[in-house]
C-alpha cells in the first residue's frame, strides 16, 4: 500500500512504543505503511523502518472487571394459578446464548419461588421478592455496581398495560446468602410499584422483560 493515506489518518506510528522489527516480517524499508495482526491478536503498524504496537485490550469489557455481555429475556407466567418462569433468547423461542451471569438459567418453564427472601432459594436463576413482591430477583454473582451496567426494557404482556421495568443492584439475603444481585422492579405508568401476582392474576397471563448489559459471569 504505497503512499496509502487512510492508514496515516488512523494511526501515528511515531508516537507508539517500538517493537523489535526482527520479530515481524520485513517492514519494507521504503516508507510503506503496513498493518500486521499477530497470532495473539496484537496489532502492529510499520512506518517502513520498524513496527510499533498499537495499544489496546482484547477484553471488550468496558470496566476491565471481567464482566461479560448479557442479552436475554425473562418471562414470568401464570400457569394454572402458579407463577412460572423461563429465560430465553431475546429474538427467538430458543435458549438464551448470552446469559452467563445468571446461575442455572433455564429455557424450561419452572415454578417461580415466592417465599420470604431470607429462607427461600432461587429456582432456575429467578425468584419473586418477598416482601418486595414487585421485584424479580436474578441469581447473579456478587455485583460491584461501579463496575457493571444493565439496561432493562418492557418487552410484552397480555393484559394491555405497558409496564416500566426498573433495574437495581441491591444487597439482599436470599436463602441465607447475602450479596449484591440484580433485581428488576416492575412499575406501572404512574411509576407506582406493582406486585407480580397483581400483574398475573389468572391462567396464561404473562410479563416479559429484556435484559442487556455488562455483568460478572456466575461461577
Tab-separated table of C-alpha atoms in Angstrom:
chain	number	residue	atom	x	y	z
A	1	UNK	CA	0.000	0.000	0.000
A	2	UNK	CA	2.472	2.626	-1.155
A	3	UNK	CA	1.524	6.131	-0.005
A	4	UNK	CA	-1.742	4.896	1.415
A	5	UNK	CA	-3.197	7.938	3.156
A	6	UNK	CA	-6.039	6.239	5.042
A	7	UNK	CA	-3.615	4.434	7.334
A	8	UNK	CA	-1.865	7.684	8.166
A	9	UNK	CA	-5.150	9.280	9.214
A	10	UNK	CA	-5.935	6.492	11.658
A	11	UNK	CA	-2.505	5.789	13.134
A	12	UNK	CA	0.545	7.812	14.094
A	13	UNK	CA	3.236	5.130	14.480
A	14	UNK	CA	5.889	7.590	15.690
A	15	UNK	CA	4.030	8.067	18.979
A	16	UNK	CA	3.832	4.338	19.755
A	17	UNK	CA	6.145	2.056	21.682
A	18	UNK	CA	8.774	0.469	19.348
A	19	UNK	CA	8.653	-3.273	18.813
A	20	UNK	CA	11.704	-5.227	17.541
A	21	UNK	CA	11.314	-5.400	13.785
A	22	UNK	CA	13.100	-8.761	13.556
A	23	UNK	CA	10.159	-10.384	15.330
A	24	UNK	CA	7.819	-9.474	12.468
A	25	UNK	CA	8.000	-9.584	8.651
A	26	UNK	CA	10.344	-7.168	6.900
A	27	UNK	CA	8.649	-3.736	7.121
A	28	UNK	CA	9.654	-2.906	3.541
A	29	UNK	CA	12.344	-0.278	4.005
A	30	UNK	CA	10.789	2.168	1.565
A	31	UNK	CA	8.481	4.198	3.824
A	32	UNK	CA	5.499	1.933	3.187
A	33	UNK	CA	2.893	1.835	5.924
A	34	UNK	CA	1.546	-1.621	6.763
A	35	UNK	CA	-0.571	-3.238	9.449
A	36	UNK	CA	0.102	-6.670	10.968
A	37	UNK	CA	-2.107	-8.688	13.322
A	38	UNK	CA	-0.133	-11.311	15.234
A	39	UNK	CA	-1.443	-14.720	16.275
A	40	UNK	CA	-2.176	-13.458	19.815
A	41	UNK	CA	-4.450	-10.688	18.499
A	42	UNK	CA	-1.970	-7.811	18.870
A	43	UNK	CA	-1.962	-5.117	16.194
A	44	UNK	CA	1.239	-3.517	14.835
A	45	UNK	CA	1.897	-0.773	12.315
A	46	UNK	CA	5.089	-0.285	10.291
A	47	UNK	CA	6.429	3.108	9.225
A	48	UNK	CA	8.708	1.374	6.720
A	49	UNK	CA	11.630	1.005	9.142
A	50	UNK	CA	10.188	-0.646	12.270
A	51	UNK	CA	6.952	-1.969	13.738
A	52	UNK	CA	5.211	-0.285	16.637
A	53	UNK	CA	2.397	-1.848	18.643
A	54	UNK	CA	-0.994	-0.183	18.766
A	55	UNK	CA	-2.041	-0.145	22.400
A	56	UNK	CA	-5.378	-1.561	23.457
A	57	UNK	CA	-7.071	-4.507	25.033
A	58	UNK	CA	-8.704	-7.571	23.576
A	59	UNK	CA	-11.098	-7.612	26.547
A	60	UNK	CA	-14.344	-5.939	25.399
A	61	UNK	CA	-15.479	-5.315	28.991
A	62	UNK	CA	-15.518	-1.503	29.285
A	63	UNK	CA	-14.989	-1.720	33.048
A	64	UNK	CA	-11.965	-4.035	32.927
A	65	UNK	CA	-13.559	-6.170	35.638
A	66	UNK	CA	-14.000	-9.423	33.753
A	67	UNK	CA	-17.676	-8.784	33.060
A	68	UNK	CA	-19.411	-10.382	30.093
A	69	UNK	CA	-22.049	-9.020	27.735
A	70	UNK	CA	-25.529	-10.304	28.602
A	71	UNK	CA	-28.683	-10.257	26.487
A	72	UNK	CA	-31.768	-12.291	27.339
A	73	UNK	CA	-35.489	-12.163	28.103
A	74	UNK	CA	-37.119	-13.181	31.374
A	75	UNK	CA	-40.760	-14.243	31.201
A	76	UNK	CA	-42.993	-14.787	34.239
A	77	UNK	CA	-46.260	-16.599	33.525
A	78	UNK	CA	-49.325	-17.736	35.476
A	79	UNK	CA	-49.747	-21.449	34.827
A	80	UNK	CA	-52.909	-22.774	36.451
A	81	UNK	CA	-52.616	-20.320	39.332
A	82	UNK	CA	-48.879	-20.800	39.933
A	83	UNK	CA	-46.181	-18.415	38.759
A	84	UNK	CA	-43.641	-19.991	36.418
A	85	UNK	CA	-40.700	-18.516	34.532
A	86	UNK	CA	-38.128	-19.183	31.861
A	87	UNK	CA	-35.193	-17.321	30.311
A	88	UNK	CA	-34.987	-17.149	26.529
A	89	UNK	CA	-33.195	-15.694	23.540
A	90	UNK	CA	-34.319	-12.062	23.045
A	91	UNK	CA	-35.308	-12.657	19.416
A	92	UNK	CA	-36.398	-16.288	19.209
A	93	UNK	CA	-38.072	-19.107	21.131
A	94	UNK	CA	-34.778	-20.817	21.942
A	95	UNK	CA	-32.385	-20.797	24.924
A	96	UNK	CA	-30.503	-17.563	25.560
A	97	UNK	CA	-26.845	-17.753	24.432
A	98	UNK	CA	-25.705	-14.702	26.438
A	99	UNK	CA	-26.830	-15.395	29.988
A	100	UNK	CA	-23.637	-16.429	31.801
A	101	UNK	CA	-24.412	-14.009	34.639
A	102	UNK	CA	-27.493	-15.906	35.880
A	103	UNK	CA	-26.949	-19.183	37.747
A	104	UNK	CA	-28.933	-22.144	36.398
A	105	UNK	CA	-30.774	-20.055	33.821
A	106	UNK	CA	-33.216	-22.306	32.002
A	107	UNK	CA	-35.374	-22.235	28.895
A	108	UNK	CA	-37.695	-24.750	30.569
A	109	UNK	CA	-40.796	-23.427	32.326
A	110	UNK	CA	-40.004	-23.583	36.056
A	111	UNK	CA	-42.161	-22.774	39.124
A	112	UNK	CA	-41.034	-19.401	40.468
A	113	UNK	CA	-40.263	-19.213	44.202
A	114	UNK	CA	-42.253	-16.517	46.035
A	115	UNK	CA	-41.478	-17.225	49.714
A	116	UNK	CA	-39.592	-14.969	52.140
A	117	UNK	CA	-36.286	-13.863	50.653
A	118	UNK	CA	-34.066	-14.908	53.559
A	119	UNK	CA	-35.334	-18.512	53.633
A	120	UNK	CA	-36.362	-19.271	50.037
A	121	UNK	CA	-33.919	-20.440	47.365
A	122	UNK	CA	-33.816	-19.460	43.724
A	123	UNK	CA	-35.125	-21.843	41.079
A	124	UNK	CA	-33.545	-21.803	37.616
A	125	UNK	CA	-31.976	-18.426	38.369
A	126	UNK	CA	-35.124	-16.496	39.364
A	127	UNK	CA	-37.142	-15.569	42.460
A	128	UNK	CA	-40.029	-13.169	43.160
A	129	UNK	CA	-39.250	-10.788	46.005
A	130	UNK	CA	-40.849	-11.174	49.419
A	131	UNK	CA	-41.670	-8.763	50.983
A	132	UNK	CA	-40.931	-6.727	47.821
A	133	UNK	CA	-43.341	-8.615	45.565
A	134	UNK	CA	-42.765	-6.192	42.672
A	135	UNK	CA	-39.148	-7.366	42.263
A	136	UNK	CA	-37.891	-10.143	40.007
A	137	UNK	CA	-34.594	-11.253	41.553
A	138	UNK	CA	-31.944	-12.855	39.344
A	139	UNK	CA	-29.365	-15.188	40.859
A	140	UNK	CA	-26.240	-13.306	39.856
A	141	UNK	CA	-22.722	-13.283	41.239
A	142	UNK	CA	-21.774	-10.528	43.669
A	143	UNK	CA	-22.009	-7.335	41.595
A	144	UNK	CA	-19.859	-4.246	42.091
A	145	UNK	CA	-22.284	-1.517	40.927
A	146	UNK	CA	-19.491	0.806	39.748
A	147	UNK	CA	-18.158	-1.976	37.512
A	148	UNK	CA	-21.403	-3.166	35.940
A	149	UNK	CA	-24.113	-1.733	33.741
A	150	UNK	CA	-27.543	-3.057	32.789
A	151	UNK	CA	-30.471	-1.819	30.748
A	152	UNK	CA	-33.894	-3.408	31.102
A	153	UNK	CA	-36.922	-2.793	28.929
A	154	UNK	CA	-40.508	-3.968	28.905
A	155	UNK	CA	-40.996	-6.452	26.092
A	156	UNK	CA	-44.571	-7.706	26.219
A	157	UNK	CA	-47.547	-8.808	28.293
A	158	UNK	CA	-51.094	-9.831	27.515
A	159	UNK	CA	-53.062	-7.501	29.782
A	160	UNK	CA	-52.678	-4.400	27.602
A	161	UNK	CA	-50.502	-2.460	30.083
A	162	UNK	CA	-47.033	-1.167	29.211
A	163	UNK	CA	-45.189	-1.687	32.484
A	164	UNK	CA	-41.943	0.070	33.385
A	165	UNK	CA	-39.145	-2.288	34.497
A	166	UNK	CA	-36.560	-0.731	36.797
A	167	UNK	CA	-33.159	-2.473	37.212
A	168	UNK	CA	-31.443	-2.283	40.586
A	169	UNK	CA	-28.201	-3.587	42.054
A	170	UNK	CA	-29.042	-4.316	45.665
A	171	UNK	CA	-27.520	-6.242	48.555
A	172	UNK	CA	-30.018	-8.849	49.717
A	173	UNK	CA	-30.123	-12.023	51.802
A	174	UNK	CA	-31.698	-14.774	49.719
A	175	UNK	CA	-31.797	-18.195	51.326
A	176	UNK	CA	-29.057	-17.229	53.765
A	177	UNK	CA	-26.630	-15.855	51.166
A	178	UNK	CA	-26.143	-12.091	51.114
A	179	UNK	CA	-24.635	-10.422	48.084
A	180	UNK	CA	-25.379	-7.634	45.633
A	181	UNK	CA	-27.642	-9.044	42.931
A	182	UNK	CA	-29.691	-7.747	40.027
A	183	UNK	CA	-33.371	-7.089	40.676
A	184	UNK	CA	-35.940	-5.963	38.123
A	185	UNK	CA	-38.619	-3.844	39.787
A	186	UNK	CA	-41.944	-3.581	37.958
A	187	UNK	CA	-43.845	-0.286	37.973
A	188	UNK	CA	-46.983	0.950	36.251
A	189	UNK	CA	-47.219	4.010	34.026
A	190	UNK	CA	-47.589	6.247	37.088
A	191	UNK	CA	-44.298	4.763	38.427
A	192	UNK	CA	-46.036	3.009	41.319
A	193	UNK	CA	-44.708	-0.454	42.132
A	194	UNK	CA	-46.921	-3.378	41.091
A	195	UNK	CA	-46.678	-6.857	42.604
A	196	UNK	CA	-46.045	-9.659	40.139
A	197	UNK	CA	-49.088	-11.559	41.445
A	198	UNK	CA	-51.198	-8.460	40.787
A	199	UNK	CA	-49.998	-8.344	37.182
A	200	UNK	CA	-50.571	-12.068	36.656
A	201	UNK	CA	-53.805	-12.945	38.489
A	202	UNK	CA	-55.192	-15.557	36.077
A	203	UNK	CA	-54.058	-18.509	33.983
A	204	UNK	CA	-51.877	-17.713	30.941
A	205	UNK	CA	-51.226	-14.095	31.914
A	206	UNK	CA	-47.538	-13.239	31.466
A	207	UNK	CA	-44.991	-10.442	31.535
A	208	UNK	CA	-41.691	-10.485	29.660
A	209	UNK	CA	-38.718	-8.149	30.118
A	210	UNK	CA	-35.481	-7.839	28.166
A	211	UNK	CA	-32.106	-7.537	29.918
A	212	UNK	CA	-28.852	-6.387	28.344
A	213	UNK	CA	-25.568	-5.117	29.707
A	214	UNK	CA	-22.252	-5.971	31.380
A	215	UNK	CA	-22.326	-8.299	34.387
A	216	UNK	CA	-19.872	-10.670	36.087
A	217	UNK	CA	-20.221	-14.303	34.975
A	218	UNK	CA	-21.622	-16.610	37.648
A	219	UNK	CA	-19.150	-19.209	38.864
